[in-house]
Amino acid sequence: MNGGVLIEVKIISKVYGKKDNLFIALNDISLTIPDGATVAITGKSGSGKSTLMHIMSGIDHPNEGEVIVNGKDLHSLKKKEMDRFRAEEMSFIFQAFFIEANQSCYQNVALPLEIAEIPSRRRRTMVEKALGRVDLSEKIDSKAGDLSGGQKQRLAIARAIVNKPQIIFADEPTGNLDSATGDKIIDLLFELNKKLGCTLCIVTHDDELAERCKIRIQVKDGEVVSMTGRSVSKPKTKTTTRKKAGAKS
Ligand code: ADP
């Protein structure tokens, strides 16, 4: 580990479209995230929050720049290495839970363990532990589609923590939930940060949730406009300004 730094984003840019339809979604962003931190990425809709998170997690590729996670240059990895690295180190919670409704809770939570090629005899114990942490032990053999909205999100969290990831990325994790259920989910994520030491990286519109995070990164028009907590470095180069899709140069 590099002085406690878990994620290092180095001058990344992301551009969509071509020529007259060029749209700069991220413009020369650099920042570091320490291991074990709680991080909120905030900003208006369309500001680039999800794009930034997708690039930090390897879901999407930048046009320029590097993302170093745990000392590894993420975007230089081959697809298979990347899949394996992500299955071992990271997990994801999305607004739409992306659970397999027709499969059992056990099957849903065991999925990342299959990808990480954990021997099947160890899977059951790990799945039971993860379901226990989110209070869903008794639902292990139930069909995921039969759970309530809050239970589905807890199931998604169980799947996210089953491999004890170093980083949990969450994109509007409470967006589809009523506020009481949402609060419980958030409490659970912070508890996991404390107990398991998982770094939390959360895209959110919710000010209260952002306030609870030690680091708050505010994105506007594809740039980081403020970062409270630790630690953002100023872009070393600034070559472009953001254009709306379709704007003439
Ligand atoms: P946020 O998460 O802050 O709402 P996004 O990161 O999803 O914003 O998107 C940032 C900008 O990039 C938006 O204007 C969006 O329309 C644009 N964008 C995102 N994905 C694509 C894509 N695949 N093609 C073209 N434009 C895109």
Coordinates of C-alpha atoms and ligand atoms in Angstrom, one line a residue:
M1 CA 0.0 0.0 0.0
N2 CA 1.2 3.5 -0.9
G3 CA 1.1 5.4 2.3
G4 CA -2.5 4.3 3.0
V5 CA -3.7 5.4 -0.4
L6 CA -6.1 2.9 -1.9
I7 CA -7.2 4.7 -5.1
E8 CA -5.2 7.1 -7.0
V9 CA -6.9 8.9 -10.0
K10 CA -4.3 10.6 -12.2
I11 CA -5.5 13.2 -14.7
I12 CA -8.3 11.3 -16.2
S13 CA -10.5 12.5 -19.0
K14 CA -13.6 10.9 -20.5
V15 CA -15.0 12.0 -23.8
Y16 CA -18.2 10.8 -25.4
G17 CA -19.0 11.1 -29.1
K18 CA -16.8 12.6 -31.9
K19 CA -16.1 15.9 -33.6
D20 CA -19.1 18.2 -33.4
N21 CA -20.8 15.9 -31.0
L22 CA -17.8 15.7 -28.7
F23 CA -18.9 15.8 -25.0
I24 CA -16.3 16.0 -22.3
A25 CA -17.8 14.1 -19.4
L26 CA -14.7 14.2 -17.2
N27 CA -12.0 16.8 -17.6
D28 CA -8.5 16.2 -16.1
I29 CA -9.5 14.8 -12.7
S30 CA -6.9 13.8 -10.2
L31 CA -7.6 12.7 -6.6
T32 CA -6.6 10.1 -4.0
I33 CA -8.7 8.1 -1.7
P34 CA -7.2 6.6 1.5
D35 CA -7.7 3.1 2.5
G36 CA -10.7 2.7 4.9
A37 CA -12.2 6.1 4.0
T38 CA -15.9 6.9 3.6
V39 CA -16.3 9.0 0.4
A40 CA -19.3 10.8 -1.0
I41 CA -19.3 11.9 -4.7
T42 CA -21.9 14.6 -5.0
G43 CA -23.1 17.0 -7.8
K44 CA -26.0 17.7 -10.0
S45 CA -27.5 15.1 -12.4
G46 CA -25.3 14.9 -15.4
S47 CA -22.2 16.4 -13.7
G48 CA -20.1 13.2 -14.2
K49 CA -20.4 11.4 -10.8
S50 CA -21.3 8.0 -12.2
T51 CA -18.8 8.2 -15.0
L52 CA -16.1 9.0 -12.4
M53 CA -17.1 6.1 -10.2
H54 CA -17.3 3.7 -13.2
I55 CA -13.8 4.7 -14.2
M56 CA -12.4 4.3 -10.6
S57 CA -13.9 0.8 -10.5
G58 CA -12.9 -0.3 -14.0
I59 CA -16.5 -0.6 -15.3
D60 CA -15.6 2.1 -17.8
H61 CA -12.3 3.2 -19.4
P62 CA -11.0 6.7 -19.5
N63 CA -9.7 8.3 -22.7
E64 CA -6.7 9.6 -20.8
G65 CA -5.1 9.1 -17.4
E66 CA -4.6 6.3 -15.0
V67 CA -6.4 4.8 -12.1
I68 CA -4.1 3.0 -9.6
V69 CA -6.0 0.7 -7.1
N70 CA -4.0 -1.0 -4.4
G71 CA -0.9 -0.4 -6.4
K72 CA -2.3 -1.8 -9.7
D73 CA -2.8 0.2 -12.8
L74 CA -6.4 -0.8 -13.3
H75 CA -6.9 0.1 -17.0
S76 CA -3.7 -1.6 -18.1
L77 CA -5.0 -5.0 -16.9
K78 CA -6.2 -7.5 -19.4
K79 CA -9.9 -8.3 -19.3
K80 CA -9.5 -11.5 -17.4
E81 CA -7.1 -10.0 -14.9
M82 CA -9.5 -7.0 -14.4
D83 CA -12.5 -9.3 -13.8
R84 CA -10.6 -11.3 -11.2
F85 CA -9.1 -8.2 -9.6
R86 CA -12.5 -6.6 -9.3
A87 CA -14.1 -9.8 -8.0
E88 CA -11.5 -10.0 -5.3
E89 CA -11.1 -6.4 -4.3
M90 CA -14.3 -4.5 -5.2
S91 CA -18.0 -4.7 -5.1
F92 CA -20.9 -2.7 -6.3
I93 CA -24.3 -1.6 -5.1
F94 CA -26.6 0.1 -7.6
Q95 CA -29.9 1.9 -7.2
A96 CA -31.5 -0.9 -9.3
F97 CA -30.4 -3.8 -7.1
F98 CA -29.6 -6.1 -10.1
I99 CA -30.5 -9.2 -8.2
E100 CA -31.6 -12.4 -10.1
A101 CA -35.3 -12.5 -9.1
N102 CA -35.7 -16.1 -10.1
Q103 CA -32.8 -17.4 -8.1
S104 CA -32.6 -18.0 -4.4
C105 CA -30.9 -15.6 -2.0
Y106 CA -28.1 -18.1 -1.7
Q107 CA -27.5 -18.2 -5.4
N108 CA -27.5 -14.4 -5.6
V109 CA -25.0 -13.9 -2.9
A110 CA -22.7 -16.8 -4.0
L111 CA -22.3 -15.2 -7.5
P112 CA -19.1 -13.2 -6.8
L113 CA -17.6 -16.2 -5.1
E114 CA -18.1 -18.2 -8.3
I115 CA -16.4 -15.5 -10.3
A116 CA -13.5 -15.4 -7.8
E117 CA -13.3 -19.2 -8.1
I118 CA -13.8 -19.8 -4.4
P119 CA -14.2 -23.6 -3.9
S120 CA -17.8 -24.5 -3.5
R121 CA -17.5 -26.0 -0.1
R122 CA -16.3 -22.6 1.3
R123 CA -19.1 -20.7 -0.4
R124 CA -21.9 -21.8 1.9
T125 CA -20.2 -20.6 5.0
M126 CA -19.3 -17.3 3.4
V127 CA -22.9 -16.8 2.1
E128 CA -24.4 -17.6 5.5
K129 CA -22.1 -15.1 7.2
A130 CA -22.9 -12.3 4.7
L131 CA -26.7 -12.9 5.0
G132 CA -26.4 -12.9 8.8
R133 CA -24.8 -9.5 8.7
V134 CA -27.8 -8.0 6.8
D135 CA -30.4 -9.9 8.9
L136 CA -31.5 -12.2 6.1
S137 CA -30.3 -15.6 7.4
E138 CA -33.8 -17.1 7.4
K139 CA -34.2 -16.2 3.7
I140 CA -31.3 -18.1 2.4
D141 CA -33.4 -20.5 0.4
S142 CA -36.1 -18.0 -0.6
K143 CA -36.6 -16.7 -4.1
A144 CA -35.0 -13.3 -4.3
G145 CA -38.0 -11.9 -6.3
D146 CA -40.2 -12.5 -3.2
L147 CA -38.3 -10.1 -1.0
S148 CA -39.5 -6.6 -0.1
G149 CA -37.6 -3.6 -1.6
G150 CA -35.5 -3.1 1.6
Q151 CA -34.8 -6.8 1.8
K152 CA -33.7 -6.8 -1.9
Q153 CA -31.3 -4.0 -1.2
R154 CA -30.0 -5.8 1.9
L155 CA -29.5 -8.9 -0.3
A156 CA -27.5 -6.7 -2.8
I157 CA -25.4 -5.6 0.1
A158 CA -24.8 -9.2 1.3
R159 CA -23.6 -10.0 -2.2
A160 CA -21.4 -6.9 -2.1
I161 CA -19.7 -7.9 1.1
V162 CA -19.5 -11.7 0.8
N163 CA -16.0 -11.6 -0.6
K164 CA -14.9 -9.0 2.0
P165 CA -14.0 -6.5 -0.6
Q166 CA -11.6 -3.7 0.1
I167 CA -13.8 -1.2 -1.7
I168 CA -17.6 -0.9 -1.9
F169 CA -18.8 1.4 -4.7
A170 CA -22.4 2.4 -4.3
D171 CA -24.4 4.4 -6.9
E172 CA -27.4 6.1 -5.2
P173 CA -27.9 3.0 -3.0
T174 CA -31.1 4.3 -1.4
G175 CA -32.6 6.0 -4.4
N176 CA -35.4 3.4 -4.7
L177 CA -36.2 3.1 -1.0
D178 CA -38.4 4.9 1.5
S179 CA -36.4 7.0 3.9
A180 CA -36.7 4.7 6.9
T181 CA -35.4 1.7 4.9
G182 CA -32.8 3.9 3.2
D183 CA -31.5 5.0 6.6
K184 CA -31.1 1.4 7.7
I185 CA -29.2 0.5 4.5
I186 CA -26.9 3.5 5.1
D187 CA -26.3 2.6 8.8
L188 CA -25.4 -0.9 7.6
L189 CA -22.9 0.4 5.1
F190 CA -21.2 2.6 7.7
E191 CA -21.1 -0.4 10.1
L192 CA -19.4 -2.4 7.5
N193 CA -16.8 0.3 7.0
K194 CA -16.2 0.3 10.8
K195 CA -16.2 -3.5 11.3
L196 CA -14.6 -4.8 8.1
G197 CA -12.6 -1.7 7.2
C198 CA -14.2 -1.6 3.7
T199 CA -13.6 1.7 1.9
L200 CA -17.0 3.2 1.0
C201 CA -17.3 5.2 -2.2
I202 CA -20.9 6.5 -2.6
V203 CA -22.5 8.5 -5.4
T204 CA -25.4 10.4 -3.9
H205 CA -27.7 13.4 -4.1
D206 CA -28.5 13.0 -0.4
D207 CA -26.8 15.8 1.6
E208 CA -27.3 14.0 4.9
L209 CA -25.6 10.9 3.6
A210 CA -22.8 13.0 2.2
E211 CA -22.4 14.8 5.6
R212 CA -21.7 11.4 7.2
C213 CA -18.8 10.7 4.9
K214 CA -15.3 11.8 5.9
I215 CA -14.5 12.8 2.4
R216 CA -16.8 14.7 0.1
I217 CA -16.0 15.2 -3.6
Q218 CA -18.2 17.6 -5.5
V219 CA -18.3 17.2 -9.2
K220 CA -19.5 20.0 -11.5
D221 CA -19.5 19.9 -15.3
G222 CA -17.0 17.0 -15.3
E223 CA -14.5 18.6 -12.9
V224 CA -13.9 18.3 -9.2
V225 CA -14.9 21.7 -7.8
S226 CA -14.3 20.8 -4.1
M227 CA -13.0 18.1 -2.0
T228 CA -13.3 18.2 1.8
G229 CA -11.4 15.8 4.0
R230 CA -8.5 14.3 2.2
S231 CA -7.1 14.8 -0.5
V232 CA -7.3 16.2 -4.0
S233 CA -4.5 17.4 -6.1
K234 CA -5.0 20.1 -8.6
P235 CA -5.0 19.0 -12.3
K236 CA -1.5 19.3 -13.7
T237 CA -2.8 20.1 -17.1
K238 CA -6.0 21.7 -18.3
T239 CA -6.4 21.3 -22.0
T240 CA -10.1 21.5 -22.7
T241 CA -13.3 23.0 -21.7
R242 CA -16.5 21.0 -21.5
K243 CA -18.9 21.2 -24.4
K244 CA -22.5 20.1 -24.6
A245 CA -23.2 17.3 -26.9
G246 CA -23.8 18.8 -30.4
A247 CA -22.2 22.1 -29.6
K248 CA -20.1 23.6 -32.4
S249 CA -16.4 24.1 -31.6
Ligands
ADP1 P1 -24.2 11.9 -13.2 O1 -23.9 10.5 -12.6 O2 -23.6 13.0 -12.4 O3 -25.7 12.1 -13.3 P2 -23.0 10.8 -15.6 O4 -21.7 10.5 -15.2 O5 -24.0 9.7 -15.7 O6 -23.6 12.0 -14.6 O7 -23.0 11.5 -17.0 C1 -22.2 12.7 -17.2 C2 -22.5 13.2 -18.6 O8 -22.0 12.4 -19.6 C3 -24.0 13.4 -18.8 O9 -24.2 14.6 -19.5 C4 -24.4 12.3 -19.7 O10 -25.4 12.6 -20.5 C5 -23.1 12.0 -20.5 N1 -23.0 10.6 -20.8 C6 -22.9 9.6 -19.9 N2 -22.8 8.4 -20.6 C7 -22.8 8.7 -21.9 C8 -22.7 7.9 -23.1 N3 -22.6 6.6 -23.1 N4 -22.7 8.6 -24.3 C9 -22.8 9.9 -24.3 N5 -22.9 10.7 -23.2 C10 -22.9 10.1 -22.0

